[in-house]
Short mmCIF file of C-alpha atoms and ligand atoms in Angstrom, two decimals:
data_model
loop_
_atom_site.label_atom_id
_atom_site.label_comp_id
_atom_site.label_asym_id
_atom_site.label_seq_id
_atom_site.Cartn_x
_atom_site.Cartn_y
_atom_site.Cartn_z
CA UNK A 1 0.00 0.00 0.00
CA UNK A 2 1.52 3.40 -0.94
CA UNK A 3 1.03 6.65 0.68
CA UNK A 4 0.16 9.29 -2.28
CA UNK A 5 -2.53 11.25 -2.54
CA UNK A 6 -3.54 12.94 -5.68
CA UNK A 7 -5.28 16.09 -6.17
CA UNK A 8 -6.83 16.69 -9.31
CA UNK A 9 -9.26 19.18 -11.20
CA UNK A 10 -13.00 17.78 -12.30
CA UNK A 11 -13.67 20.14 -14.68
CA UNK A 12 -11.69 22.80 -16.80
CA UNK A 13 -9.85 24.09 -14.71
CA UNK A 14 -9.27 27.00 -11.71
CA UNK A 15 -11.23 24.67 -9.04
CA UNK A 16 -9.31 25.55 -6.16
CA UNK A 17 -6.74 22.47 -6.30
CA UNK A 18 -4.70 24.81 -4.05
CA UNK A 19 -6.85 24.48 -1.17
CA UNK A 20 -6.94 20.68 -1.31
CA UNK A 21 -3.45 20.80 -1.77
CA UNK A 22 -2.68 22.99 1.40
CA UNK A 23 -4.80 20.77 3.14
CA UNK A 24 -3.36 17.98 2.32
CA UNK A 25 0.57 18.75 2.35
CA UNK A 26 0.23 19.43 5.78
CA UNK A 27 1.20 16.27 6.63
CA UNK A 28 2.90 14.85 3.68
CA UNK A 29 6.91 14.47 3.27
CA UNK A 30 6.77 15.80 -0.32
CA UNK A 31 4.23 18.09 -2.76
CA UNK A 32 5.12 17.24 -6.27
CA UNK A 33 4.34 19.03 -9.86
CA UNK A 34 4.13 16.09 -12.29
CA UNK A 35 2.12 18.04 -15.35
CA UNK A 36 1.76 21.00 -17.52
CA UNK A 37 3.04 24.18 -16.75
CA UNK A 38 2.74 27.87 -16.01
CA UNK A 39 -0.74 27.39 -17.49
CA UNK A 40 -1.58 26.66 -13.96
CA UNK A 41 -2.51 29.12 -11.50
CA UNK A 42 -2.85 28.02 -8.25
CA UNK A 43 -3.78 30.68 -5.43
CA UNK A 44 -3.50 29.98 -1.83
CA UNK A 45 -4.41 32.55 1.13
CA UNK A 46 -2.91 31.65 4.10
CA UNK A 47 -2.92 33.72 7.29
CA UNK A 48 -4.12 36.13 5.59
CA UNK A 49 -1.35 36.59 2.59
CA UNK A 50 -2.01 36.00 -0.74
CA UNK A 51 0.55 33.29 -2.25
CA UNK A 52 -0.28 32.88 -6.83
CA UNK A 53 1.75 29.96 -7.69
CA UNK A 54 1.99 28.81 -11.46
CA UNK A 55 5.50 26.23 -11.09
CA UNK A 56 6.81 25.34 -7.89
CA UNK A 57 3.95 23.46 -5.58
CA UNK A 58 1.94 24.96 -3.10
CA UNK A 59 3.87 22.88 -0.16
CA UNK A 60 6.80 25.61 -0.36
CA UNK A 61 4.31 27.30 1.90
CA UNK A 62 4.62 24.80 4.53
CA UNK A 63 7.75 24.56 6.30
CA UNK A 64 9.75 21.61 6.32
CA UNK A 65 8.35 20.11 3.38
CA UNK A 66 10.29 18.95 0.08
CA UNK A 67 9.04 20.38 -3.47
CA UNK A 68 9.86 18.87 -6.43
CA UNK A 69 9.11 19.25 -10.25
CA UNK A 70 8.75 15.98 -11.65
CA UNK A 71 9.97 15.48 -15.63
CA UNK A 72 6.13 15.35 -16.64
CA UNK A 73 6.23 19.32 -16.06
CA UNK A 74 7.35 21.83 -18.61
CA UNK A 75 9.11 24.64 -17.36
CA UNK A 76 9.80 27.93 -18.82
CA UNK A 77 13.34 29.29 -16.80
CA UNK A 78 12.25 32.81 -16.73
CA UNK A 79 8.88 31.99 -14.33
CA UNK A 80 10.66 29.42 -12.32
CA UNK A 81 13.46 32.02 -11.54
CA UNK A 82 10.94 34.95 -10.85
CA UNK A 83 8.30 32.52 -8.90
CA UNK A 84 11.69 31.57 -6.35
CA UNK A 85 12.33 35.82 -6.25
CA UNK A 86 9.05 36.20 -5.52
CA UNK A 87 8.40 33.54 -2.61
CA UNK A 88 11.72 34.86 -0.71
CA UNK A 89 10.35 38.14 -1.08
CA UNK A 90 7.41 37.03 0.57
CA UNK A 91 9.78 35.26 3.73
CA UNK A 92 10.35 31.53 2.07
CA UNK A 93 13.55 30.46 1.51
CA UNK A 94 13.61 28.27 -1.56
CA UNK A 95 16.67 26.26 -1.07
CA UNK A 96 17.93 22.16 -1.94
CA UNK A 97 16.37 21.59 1.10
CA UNK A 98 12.63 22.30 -0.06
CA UNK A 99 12.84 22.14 -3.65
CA UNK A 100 14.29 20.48 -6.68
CA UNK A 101 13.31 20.28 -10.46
CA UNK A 102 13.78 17.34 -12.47
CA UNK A 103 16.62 17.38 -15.06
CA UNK A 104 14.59 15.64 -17.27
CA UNK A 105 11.36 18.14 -17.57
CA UNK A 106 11.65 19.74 -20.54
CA UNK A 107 11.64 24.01 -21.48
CA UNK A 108 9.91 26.50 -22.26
CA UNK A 109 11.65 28.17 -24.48
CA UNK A 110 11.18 32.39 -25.81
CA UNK A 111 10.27 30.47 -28.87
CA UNK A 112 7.13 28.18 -27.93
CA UNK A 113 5.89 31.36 -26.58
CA UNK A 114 6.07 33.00 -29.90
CA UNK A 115 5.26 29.76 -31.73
CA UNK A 116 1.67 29.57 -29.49
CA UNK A 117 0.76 33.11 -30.44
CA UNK A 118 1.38 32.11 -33.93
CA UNK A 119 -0.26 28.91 -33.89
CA UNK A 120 -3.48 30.21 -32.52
CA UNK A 121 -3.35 33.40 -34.93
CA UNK A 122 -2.87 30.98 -37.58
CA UNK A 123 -5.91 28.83 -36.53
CA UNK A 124 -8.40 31.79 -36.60
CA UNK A 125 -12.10 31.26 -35.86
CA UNK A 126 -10.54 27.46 -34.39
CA UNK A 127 -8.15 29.03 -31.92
CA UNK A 128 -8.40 27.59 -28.82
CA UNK A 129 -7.76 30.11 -26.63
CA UNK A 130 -4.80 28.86 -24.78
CA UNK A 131 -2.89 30.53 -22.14
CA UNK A 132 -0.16 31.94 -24.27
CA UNK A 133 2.15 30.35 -22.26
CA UNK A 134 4.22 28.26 -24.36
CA UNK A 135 2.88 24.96 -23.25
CA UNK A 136 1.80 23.42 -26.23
CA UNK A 137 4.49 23.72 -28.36
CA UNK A 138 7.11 22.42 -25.79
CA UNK A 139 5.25 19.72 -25.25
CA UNK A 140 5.10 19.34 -29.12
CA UNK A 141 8.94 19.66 -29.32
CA UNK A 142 9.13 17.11 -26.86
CA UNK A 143 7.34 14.46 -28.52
CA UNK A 144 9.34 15.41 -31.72
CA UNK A 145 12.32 14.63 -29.58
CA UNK A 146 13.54 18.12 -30.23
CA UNK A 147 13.18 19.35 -26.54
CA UNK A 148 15.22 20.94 -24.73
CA UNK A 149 15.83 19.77 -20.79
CA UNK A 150 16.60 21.42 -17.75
CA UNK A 151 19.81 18.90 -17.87
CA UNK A 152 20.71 20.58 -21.25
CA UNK A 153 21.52 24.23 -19.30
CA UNK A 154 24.53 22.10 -17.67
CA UNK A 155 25.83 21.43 -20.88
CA UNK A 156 29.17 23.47 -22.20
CA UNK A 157 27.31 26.76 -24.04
CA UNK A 158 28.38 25.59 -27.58
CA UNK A 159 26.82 22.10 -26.89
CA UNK A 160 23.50 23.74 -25.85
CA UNK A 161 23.63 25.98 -28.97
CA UNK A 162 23.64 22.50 -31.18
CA UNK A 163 20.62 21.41 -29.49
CA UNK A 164 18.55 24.71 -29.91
CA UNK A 165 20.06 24.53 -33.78
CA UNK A 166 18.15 21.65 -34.54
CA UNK A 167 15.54 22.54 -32.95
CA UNK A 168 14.49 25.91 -34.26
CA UNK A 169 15.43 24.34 -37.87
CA UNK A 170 11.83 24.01 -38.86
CA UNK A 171 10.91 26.93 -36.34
CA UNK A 172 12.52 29.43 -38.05
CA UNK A 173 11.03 28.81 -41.30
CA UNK A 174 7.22 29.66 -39.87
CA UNK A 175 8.50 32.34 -38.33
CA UNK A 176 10.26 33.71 -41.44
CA UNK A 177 7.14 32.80 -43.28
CA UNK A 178 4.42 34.77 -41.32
CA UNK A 179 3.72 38.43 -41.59
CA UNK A 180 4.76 39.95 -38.01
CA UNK A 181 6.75 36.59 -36.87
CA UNK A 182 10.01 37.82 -38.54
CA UNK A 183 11.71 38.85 -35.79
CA UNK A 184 11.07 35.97 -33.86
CA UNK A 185 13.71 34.29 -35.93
CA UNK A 186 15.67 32.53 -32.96
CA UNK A 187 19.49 33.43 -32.76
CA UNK A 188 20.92 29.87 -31.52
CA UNK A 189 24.15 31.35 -29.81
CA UNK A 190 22.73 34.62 -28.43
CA UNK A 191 20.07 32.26 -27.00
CA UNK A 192 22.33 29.53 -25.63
CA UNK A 193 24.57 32.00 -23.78
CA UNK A 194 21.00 33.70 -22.29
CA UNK A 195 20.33 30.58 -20.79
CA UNK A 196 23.79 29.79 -19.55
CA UNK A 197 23.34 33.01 -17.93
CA UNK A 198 20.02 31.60 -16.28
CA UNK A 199 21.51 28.52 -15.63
CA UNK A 200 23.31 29.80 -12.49
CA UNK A 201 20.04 30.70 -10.52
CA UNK A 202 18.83 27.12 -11.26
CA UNK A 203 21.49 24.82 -11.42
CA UNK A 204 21.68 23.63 -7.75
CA UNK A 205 18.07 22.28 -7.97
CA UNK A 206 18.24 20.29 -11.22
CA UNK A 207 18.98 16.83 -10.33
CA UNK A 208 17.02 13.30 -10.82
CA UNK A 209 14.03 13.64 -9.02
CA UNK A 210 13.53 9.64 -9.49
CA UNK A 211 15.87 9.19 -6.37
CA UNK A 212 14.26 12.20 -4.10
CA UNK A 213 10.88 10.47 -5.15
CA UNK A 214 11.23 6.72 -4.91
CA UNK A 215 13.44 7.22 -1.99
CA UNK A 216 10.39 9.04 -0.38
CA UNK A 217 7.92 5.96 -1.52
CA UNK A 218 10.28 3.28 -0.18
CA UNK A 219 10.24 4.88 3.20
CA UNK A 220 6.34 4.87 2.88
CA UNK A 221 6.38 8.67 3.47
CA UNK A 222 3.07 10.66 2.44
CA UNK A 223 3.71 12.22 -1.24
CA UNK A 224 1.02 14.45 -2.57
CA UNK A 225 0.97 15.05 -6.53
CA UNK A 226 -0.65 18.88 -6.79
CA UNK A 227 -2.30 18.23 -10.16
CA UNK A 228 -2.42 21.10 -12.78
CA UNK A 229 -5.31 21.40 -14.84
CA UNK A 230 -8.50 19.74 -15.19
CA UNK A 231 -10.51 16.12 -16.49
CA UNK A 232 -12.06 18.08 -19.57
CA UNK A 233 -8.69 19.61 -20.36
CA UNK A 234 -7.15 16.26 -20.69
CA UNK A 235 -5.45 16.10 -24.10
CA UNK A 236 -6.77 12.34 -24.44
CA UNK A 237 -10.39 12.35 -22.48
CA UNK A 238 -11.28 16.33 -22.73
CA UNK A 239 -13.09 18.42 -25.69
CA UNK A 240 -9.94 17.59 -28.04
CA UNK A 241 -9.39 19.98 -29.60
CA UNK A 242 -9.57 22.42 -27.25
CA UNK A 243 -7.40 21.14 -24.47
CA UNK A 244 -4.19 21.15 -23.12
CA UNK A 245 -1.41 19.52 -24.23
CA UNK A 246 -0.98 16.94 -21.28
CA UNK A 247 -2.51 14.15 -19.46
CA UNK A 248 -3.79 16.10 -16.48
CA UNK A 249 -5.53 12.87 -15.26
CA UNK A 250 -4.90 10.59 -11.97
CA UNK A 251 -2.94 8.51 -14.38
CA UNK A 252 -0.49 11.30 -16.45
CA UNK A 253 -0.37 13.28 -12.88
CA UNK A 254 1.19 9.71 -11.55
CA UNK A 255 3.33 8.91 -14.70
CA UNK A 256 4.51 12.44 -14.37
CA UNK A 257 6.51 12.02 -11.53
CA UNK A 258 7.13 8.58 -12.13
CA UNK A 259 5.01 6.53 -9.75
CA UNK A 260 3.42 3.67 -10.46
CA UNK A 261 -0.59 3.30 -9.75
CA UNK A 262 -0.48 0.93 -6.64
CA UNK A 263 1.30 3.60 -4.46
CA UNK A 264 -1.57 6.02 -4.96
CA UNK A 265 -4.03 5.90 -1.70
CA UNK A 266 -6.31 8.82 -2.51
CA UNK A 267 -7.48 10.76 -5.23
CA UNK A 268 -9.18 13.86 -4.11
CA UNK A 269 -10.95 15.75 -7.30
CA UNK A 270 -11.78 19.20 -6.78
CA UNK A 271 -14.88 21.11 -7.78
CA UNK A 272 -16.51 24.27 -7.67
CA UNK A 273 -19.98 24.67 -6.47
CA UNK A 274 -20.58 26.24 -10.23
CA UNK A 275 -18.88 25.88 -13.10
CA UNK A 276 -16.04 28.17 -15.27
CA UNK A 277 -14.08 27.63 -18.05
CA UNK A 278 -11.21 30.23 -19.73
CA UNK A 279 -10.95 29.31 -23.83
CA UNK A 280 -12.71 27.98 -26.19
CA UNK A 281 -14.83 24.82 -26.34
CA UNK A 282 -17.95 23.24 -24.88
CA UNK A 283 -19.63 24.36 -21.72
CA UNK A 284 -22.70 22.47 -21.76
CA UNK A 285 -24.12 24.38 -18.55
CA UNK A 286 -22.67 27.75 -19.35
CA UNK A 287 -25.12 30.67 -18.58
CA UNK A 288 -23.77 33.18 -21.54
CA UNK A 289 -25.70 36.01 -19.71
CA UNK A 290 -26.78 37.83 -16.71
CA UNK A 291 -26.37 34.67 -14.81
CA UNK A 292 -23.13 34.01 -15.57
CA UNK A 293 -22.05 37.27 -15.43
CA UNK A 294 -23.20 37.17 -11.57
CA UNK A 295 -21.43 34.29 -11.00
CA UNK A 296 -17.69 35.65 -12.53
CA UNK A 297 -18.85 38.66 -10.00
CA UNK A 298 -19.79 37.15 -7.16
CA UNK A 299 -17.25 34.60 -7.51
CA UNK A 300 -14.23 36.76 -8.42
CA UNK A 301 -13.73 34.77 -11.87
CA UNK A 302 -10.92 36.14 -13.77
CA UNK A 303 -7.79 34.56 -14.05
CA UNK A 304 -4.92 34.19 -12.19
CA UNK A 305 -2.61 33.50 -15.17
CA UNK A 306 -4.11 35.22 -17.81
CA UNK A 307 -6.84 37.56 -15.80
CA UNK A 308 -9.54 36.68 -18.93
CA UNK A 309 -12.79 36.58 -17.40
CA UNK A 310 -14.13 33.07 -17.18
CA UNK A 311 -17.35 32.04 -18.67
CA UNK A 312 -19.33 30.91 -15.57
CA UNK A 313 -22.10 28.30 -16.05
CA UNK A 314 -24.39 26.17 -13.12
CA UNK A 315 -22.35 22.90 -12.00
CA UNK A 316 -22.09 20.01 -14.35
CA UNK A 317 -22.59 16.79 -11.82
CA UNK A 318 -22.37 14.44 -15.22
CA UNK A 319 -18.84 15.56 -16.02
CA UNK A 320 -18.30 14.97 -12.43
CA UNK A 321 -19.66 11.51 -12.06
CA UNK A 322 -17.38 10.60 -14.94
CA UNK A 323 -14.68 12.04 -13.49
CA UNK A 324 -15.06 9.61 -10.90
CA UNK A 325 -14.35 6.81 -13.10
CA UNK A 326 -11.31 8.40 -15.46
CA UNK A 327 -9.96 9.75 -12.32
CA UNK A 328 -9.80 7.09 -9.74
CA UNK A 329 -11.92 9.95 -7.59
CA UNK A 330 -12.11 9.31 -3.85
CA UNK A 331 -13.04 12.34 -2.17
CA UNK A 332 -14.74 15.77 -3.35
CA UNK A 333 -13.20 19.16 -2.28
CA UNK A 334 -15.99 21.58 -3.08
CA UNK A 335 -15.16 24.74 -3.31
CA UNK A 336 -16.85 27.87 -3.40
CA UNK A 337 -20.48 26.90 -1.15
CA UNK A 338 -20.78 30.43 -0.29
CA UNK A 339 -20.34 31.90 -3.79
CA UNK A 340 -23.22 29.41 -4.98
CA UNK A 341 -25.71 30.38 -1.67
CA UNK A 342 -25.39 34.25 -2.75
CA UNK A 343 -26.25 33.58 -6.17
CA UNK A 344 -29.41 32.01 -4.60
CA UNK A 345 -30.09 35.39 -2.38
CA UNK A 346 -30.13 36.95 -5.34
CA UNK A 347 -31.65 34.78 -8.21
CA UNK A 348 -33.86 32.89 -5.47
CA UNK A 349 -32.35 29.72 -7.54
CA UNK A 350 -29.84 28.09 -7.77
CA UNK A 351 -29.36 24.58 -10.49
CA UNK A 352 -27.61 21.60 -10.12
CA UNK A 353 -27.29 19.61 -13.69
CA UNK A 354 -27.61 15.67 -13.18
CA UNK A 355 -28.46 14.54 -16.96
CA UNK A 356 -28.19 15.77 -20.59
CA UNK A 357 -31.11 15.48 -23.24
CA UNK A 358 -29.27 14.41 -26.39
CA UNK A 359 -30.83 12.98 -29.60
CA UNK A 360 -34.08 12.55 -27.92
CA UNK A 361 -32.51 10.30 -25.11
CA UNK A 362 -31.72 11.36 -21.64
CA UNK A 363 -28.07 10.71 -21.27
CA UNK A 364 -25.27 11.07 -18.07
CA UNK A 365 -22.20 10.98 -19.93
CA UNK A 366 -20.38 13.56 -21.77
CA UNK A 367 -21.06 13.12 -25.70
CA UNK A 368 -18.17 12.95 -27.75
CA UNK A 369 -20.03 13.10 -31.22
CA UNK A 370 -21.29 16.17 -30.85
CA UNK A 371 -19.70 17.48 -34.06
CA UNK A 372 -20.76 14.48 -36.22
CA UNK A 373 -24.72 14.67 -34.80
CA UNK A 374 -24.91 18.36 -34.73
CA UNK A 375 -26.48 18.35 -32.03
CA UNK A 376 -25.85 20.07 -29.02
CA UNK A 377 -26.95 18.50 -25.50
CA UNK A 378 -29.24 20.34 -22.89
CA UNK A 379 -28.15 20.21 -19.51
CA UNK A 380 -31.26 18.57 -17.15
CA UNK A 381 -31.43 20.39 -13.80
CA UNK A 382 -32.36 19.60 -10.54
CA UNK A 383 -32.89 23.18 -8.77
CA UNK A 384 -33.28 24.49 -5.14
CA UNK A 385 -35.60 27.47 -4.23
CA UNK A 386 -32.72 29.20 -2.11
CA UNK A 387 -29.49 31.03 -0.92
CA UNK A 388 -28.09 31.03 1.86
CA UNK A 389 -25.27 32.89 4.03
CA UNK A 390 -22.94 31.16 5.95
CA UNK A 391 -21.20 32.68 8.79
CA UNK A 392 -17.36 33.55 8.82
CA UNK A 393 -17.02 31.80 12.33
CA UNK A 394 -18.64 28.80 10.65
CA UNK A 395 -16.29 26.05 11.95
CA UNK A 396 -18.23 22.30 11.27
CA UNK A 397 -20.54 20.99 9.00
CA UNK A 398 -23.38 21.00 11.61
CA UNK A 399 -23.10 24.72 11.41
CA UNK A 400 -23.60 25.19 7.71
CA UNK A 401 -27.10 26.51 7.00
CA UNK A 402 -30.04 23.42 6.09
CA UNK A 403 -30.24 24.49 2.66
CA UNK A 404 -26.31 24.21 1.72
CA UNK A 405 -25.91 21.11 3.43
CA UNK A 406 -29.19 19.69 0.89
CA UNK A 407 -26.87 20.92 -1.82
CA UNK A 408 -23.89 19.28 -0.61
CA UNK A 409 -26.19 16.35 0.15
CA UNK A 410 -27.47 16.36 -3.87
CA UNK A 411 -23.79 17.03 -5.09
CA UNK A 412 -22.35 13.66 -3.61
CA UNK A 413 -25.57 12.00 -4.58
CA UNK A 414 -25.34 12.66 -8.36
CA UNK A 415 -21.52 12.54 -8.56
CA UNK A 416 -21.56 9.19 -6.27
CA UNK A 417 -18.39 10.73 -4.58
CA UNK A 418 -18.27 11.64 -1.08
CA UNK A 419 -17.31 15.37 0.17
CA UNK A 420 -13.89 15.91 2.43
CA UNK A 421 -13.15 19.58 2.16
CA UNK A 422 -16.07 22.01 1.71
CA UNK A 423 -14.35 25.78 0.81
CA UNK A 424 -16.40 28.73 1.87
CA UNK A 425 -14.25 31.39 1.15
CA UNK A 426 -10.68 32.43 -0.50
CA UNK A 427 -8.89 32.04 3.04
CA UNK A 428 -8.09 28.73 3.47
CA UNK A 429 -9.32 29.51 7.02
CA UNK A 430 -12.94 29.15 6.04
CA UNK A 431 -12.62 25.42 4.95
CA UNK A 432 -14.74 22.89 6.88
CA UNK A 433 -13.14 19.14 6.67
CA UNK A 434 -15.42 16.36 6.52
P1 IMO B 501 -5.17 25.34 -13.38
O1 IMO B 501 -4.10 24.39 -12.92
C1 IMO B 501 -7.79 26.91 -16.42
C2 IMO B 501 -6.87 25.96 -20.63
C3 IMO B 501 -6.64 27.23 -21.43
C4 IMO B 501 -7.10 26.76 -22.79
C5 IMO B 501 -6.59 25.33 -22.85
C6 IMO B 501 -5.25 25.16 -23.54
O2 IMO B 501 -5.03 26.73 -12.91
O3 IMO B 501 -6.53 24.79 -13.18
P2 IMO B 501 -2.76 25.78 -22.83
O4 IMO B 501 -2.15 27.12 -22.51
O5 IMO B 501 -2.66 24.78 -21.74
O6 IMO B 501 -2.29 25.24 -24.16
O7 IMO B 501 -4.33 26.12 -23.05
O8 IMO B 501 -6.47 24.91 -21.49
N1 IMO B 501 -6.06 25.85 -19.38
C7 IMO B 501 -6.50 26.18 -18.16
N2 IMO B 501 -7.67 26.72 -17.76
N3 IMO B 501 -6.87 26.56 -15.51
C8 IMO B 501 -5.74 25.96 -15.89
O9 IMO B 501 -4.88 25.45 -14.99
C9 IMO B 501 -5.48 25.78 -17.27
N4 IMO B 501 -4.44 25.30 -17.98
C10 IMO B 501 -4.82 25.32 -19.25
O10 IMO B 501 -7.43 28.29 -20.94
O11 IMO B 501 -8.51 26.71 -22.86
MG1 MG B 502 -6.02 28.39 -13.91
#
């Protein structure tokens, strides 16, 4: 029997993982990245202080704890170095003790940032509204084999210039080809010696995180992977197209950081009491309107990453039941119970979606032929006659008012997953645990 516990998102995306993962590091050995990248934005308030992580995982606010980036993460230098500047600023060390990045995880380079802008200009109407950040394209390099590795910034500079040669080969040719891209024609030595330069501020935390890892799993010690992204971003089970470029599911989270599926104890998916999603693609419950524009208000959705607002839609419970299943889901943090009880004060409603209508049949899974049928599903709801207001000194679940707990009650009933962590409020001071 192993001792990691997985934290993952159930829908697209900006559920909260951070609070689960605070929750849980507390008494882990080890809080590991294992997918994506800077894409991520998880926020954590903490006595009071504001902490907006995109790299390094959320543990680095606990003391004692060792952070690692696994070699499933891409990492772009220039957020990892800032992100470290940033935390010390704020009174946490970041030293070998508490941290290390794989060797093996691959970079972001200045180019996949350029090369995502272009991609998504080039893909028009289609775009699908990524972050900007890079991610796709390194993660497309890297399954050309054309990556470049945190181990490569050890390399002698002219060795390190080779790499980034062969790399930009076919690069540079789209760039030279596209109106406005010219001068993002990539200048292999100027850009080796640039990261040579970076290469100081890192070096002493790239080693093989395999060691640090199974090390921590031999000694049965509690590991929690902090996973980045969501179910329905999931390059493999999400809307493909309009994804990510990883496997931010139980499974890629584990194969991430290298750990194999019988060490994992717990998976704990996190939810909000509503539903957002940033970029393109389909949002069965979304409220395009007054609704949803109430909800981004009242629940302060705009990115931490990219600070788009979110479209905001009523919570999908089918998505979430087969999250369950793709995710290995244990336990529910739900997030956001107060958000969803003021949108009742003031709509006197609030909806709970438990079903799709699709080609005349009543469905609970998440079509995937929706393009071929042309048809779009209509979300079923079950819906309460309520709000509710729950009070800052609210400490147990007994205290929560009757009507929220009959939503948290109808929330593990559809989803057939049972609640741990119940967030009612950004503080991770107002979090009941079940
Ligand atoms: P956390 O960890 C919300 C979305 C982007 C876009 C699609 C592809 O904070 O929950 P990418 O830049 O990854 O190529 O963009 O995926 N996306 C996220 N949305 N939260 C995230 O991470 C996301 N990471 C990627 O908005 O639709
Ligand atoms: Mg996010």
């Amino acid at each position: 029997m192993g001792n990691v516990t997985v934290i993952v998102g159930c829908h697209w995306g900006d559920e909260g993982k951070g609070r689960a993962a605070f929750f849980e590091s507390q008494d882990a050995h080890m809080i590991v990245r294992s997918t994506g990248g800077n894409n991520a934005g998880h926020t954590i308030v903490y006595k009071g202080k504001k902490y907006a992580l995109h790299l390094i995982p959320s543990g680095i606010i606990h003391k004692g704890k060792m952070n690692v980036i696994a070699p499933g993460v891409v990492v772009d230098p220039d957020v990892l170095i800032k992100e470290m500047e940033t935390l010390e600023k704020d009174g946490i060390k970041v030293t070998k003790r508490n941290f290390a990045v794989s060797g093996r995880a691959h970079l972001i380079m200045p180019y996949h940032r350029d090369l995502d802008r272009l991609k998504e200009e080039l893909k028009g109407n289609s775009k699908v509204g990524t972050t900007g950040k890079g991610i796709g394209p390194a993660y497309s390099d890297k399954a050309d084999r054309i990556g470049i590795r945190l181990y490569d910034l050890l390399l002698p500079q002219k060795k390190l210039q080779e790499k980034i040669e062969l790399a930009i080969k076919t690069h540079n040719q789209l760039f030279k080809a596209n109106e406005g891209f010219e001068n993002c024609v990539v200048d292999s030595k100027e850009l080796a010696k640039e990261l040579k330069q970076k290469a100081h501020k890192l070096k002493r935390f790239i080693c093989n995180t395999d060691d640090l890892i199974q090390n921590a799993i031999r000694k049965d010690e509690k590991i929690v992977i902090e996973g980045a992204q969501a179910y329905r971003l999931d390059i493999d089970h999400g809307d493909y197209p309009m994804v990510t470029s990883s496997s931010p599911n139980t499974s890629g989270a584990i194969s991430g950081a290298g750990i194999g599926p019988k060490y994992v104890n717990k998976t704990i998916g996190v939810t909000k009491a509503y539903c957002s999603r940033v970029g393109n693609g389909p949002f069965i419950t979304e409220q395009d309107n007054e609704i949803g524009d109430l909800i981004r208000e009242l629940g302060g959705e705009y990115g931490t990453t990219t600070k788009r607002p979110r479209r905001c839609g009523w919570l999908d419970c089918v998505v979430l039941r087969m999250a369950k299943i793709t995710m290995g889901i244990d336990e529910l943090c739900l997030n956001h119970l107060d958000t969803i009880g003021k949108i009742g004060n003031e709509l006197g409603k609030i909806y709970i979606c438990y079903a799709y209508k699709y080609n005349g049949e009543v469905i609970e899974y998440f079509p995937d032929d929706i393009e071929i049928t042309g048809e779009i599903p209509k979300p079923l709801y079950i819906s309460l006659d309520t709000g509710w207001d729950i009070p800052k000194d609210c400490k147990t679940y007994e205290d929560l008012p009757a009507k929220a707990k009959e939503f948290i009650g109808l929330v593990e009933e559809i989803s057939e997953i049972p609640i741990k962590y119940i967030g009612f409020g950004a503080d991770n001071k107002y979090t009941i645990v079940l």
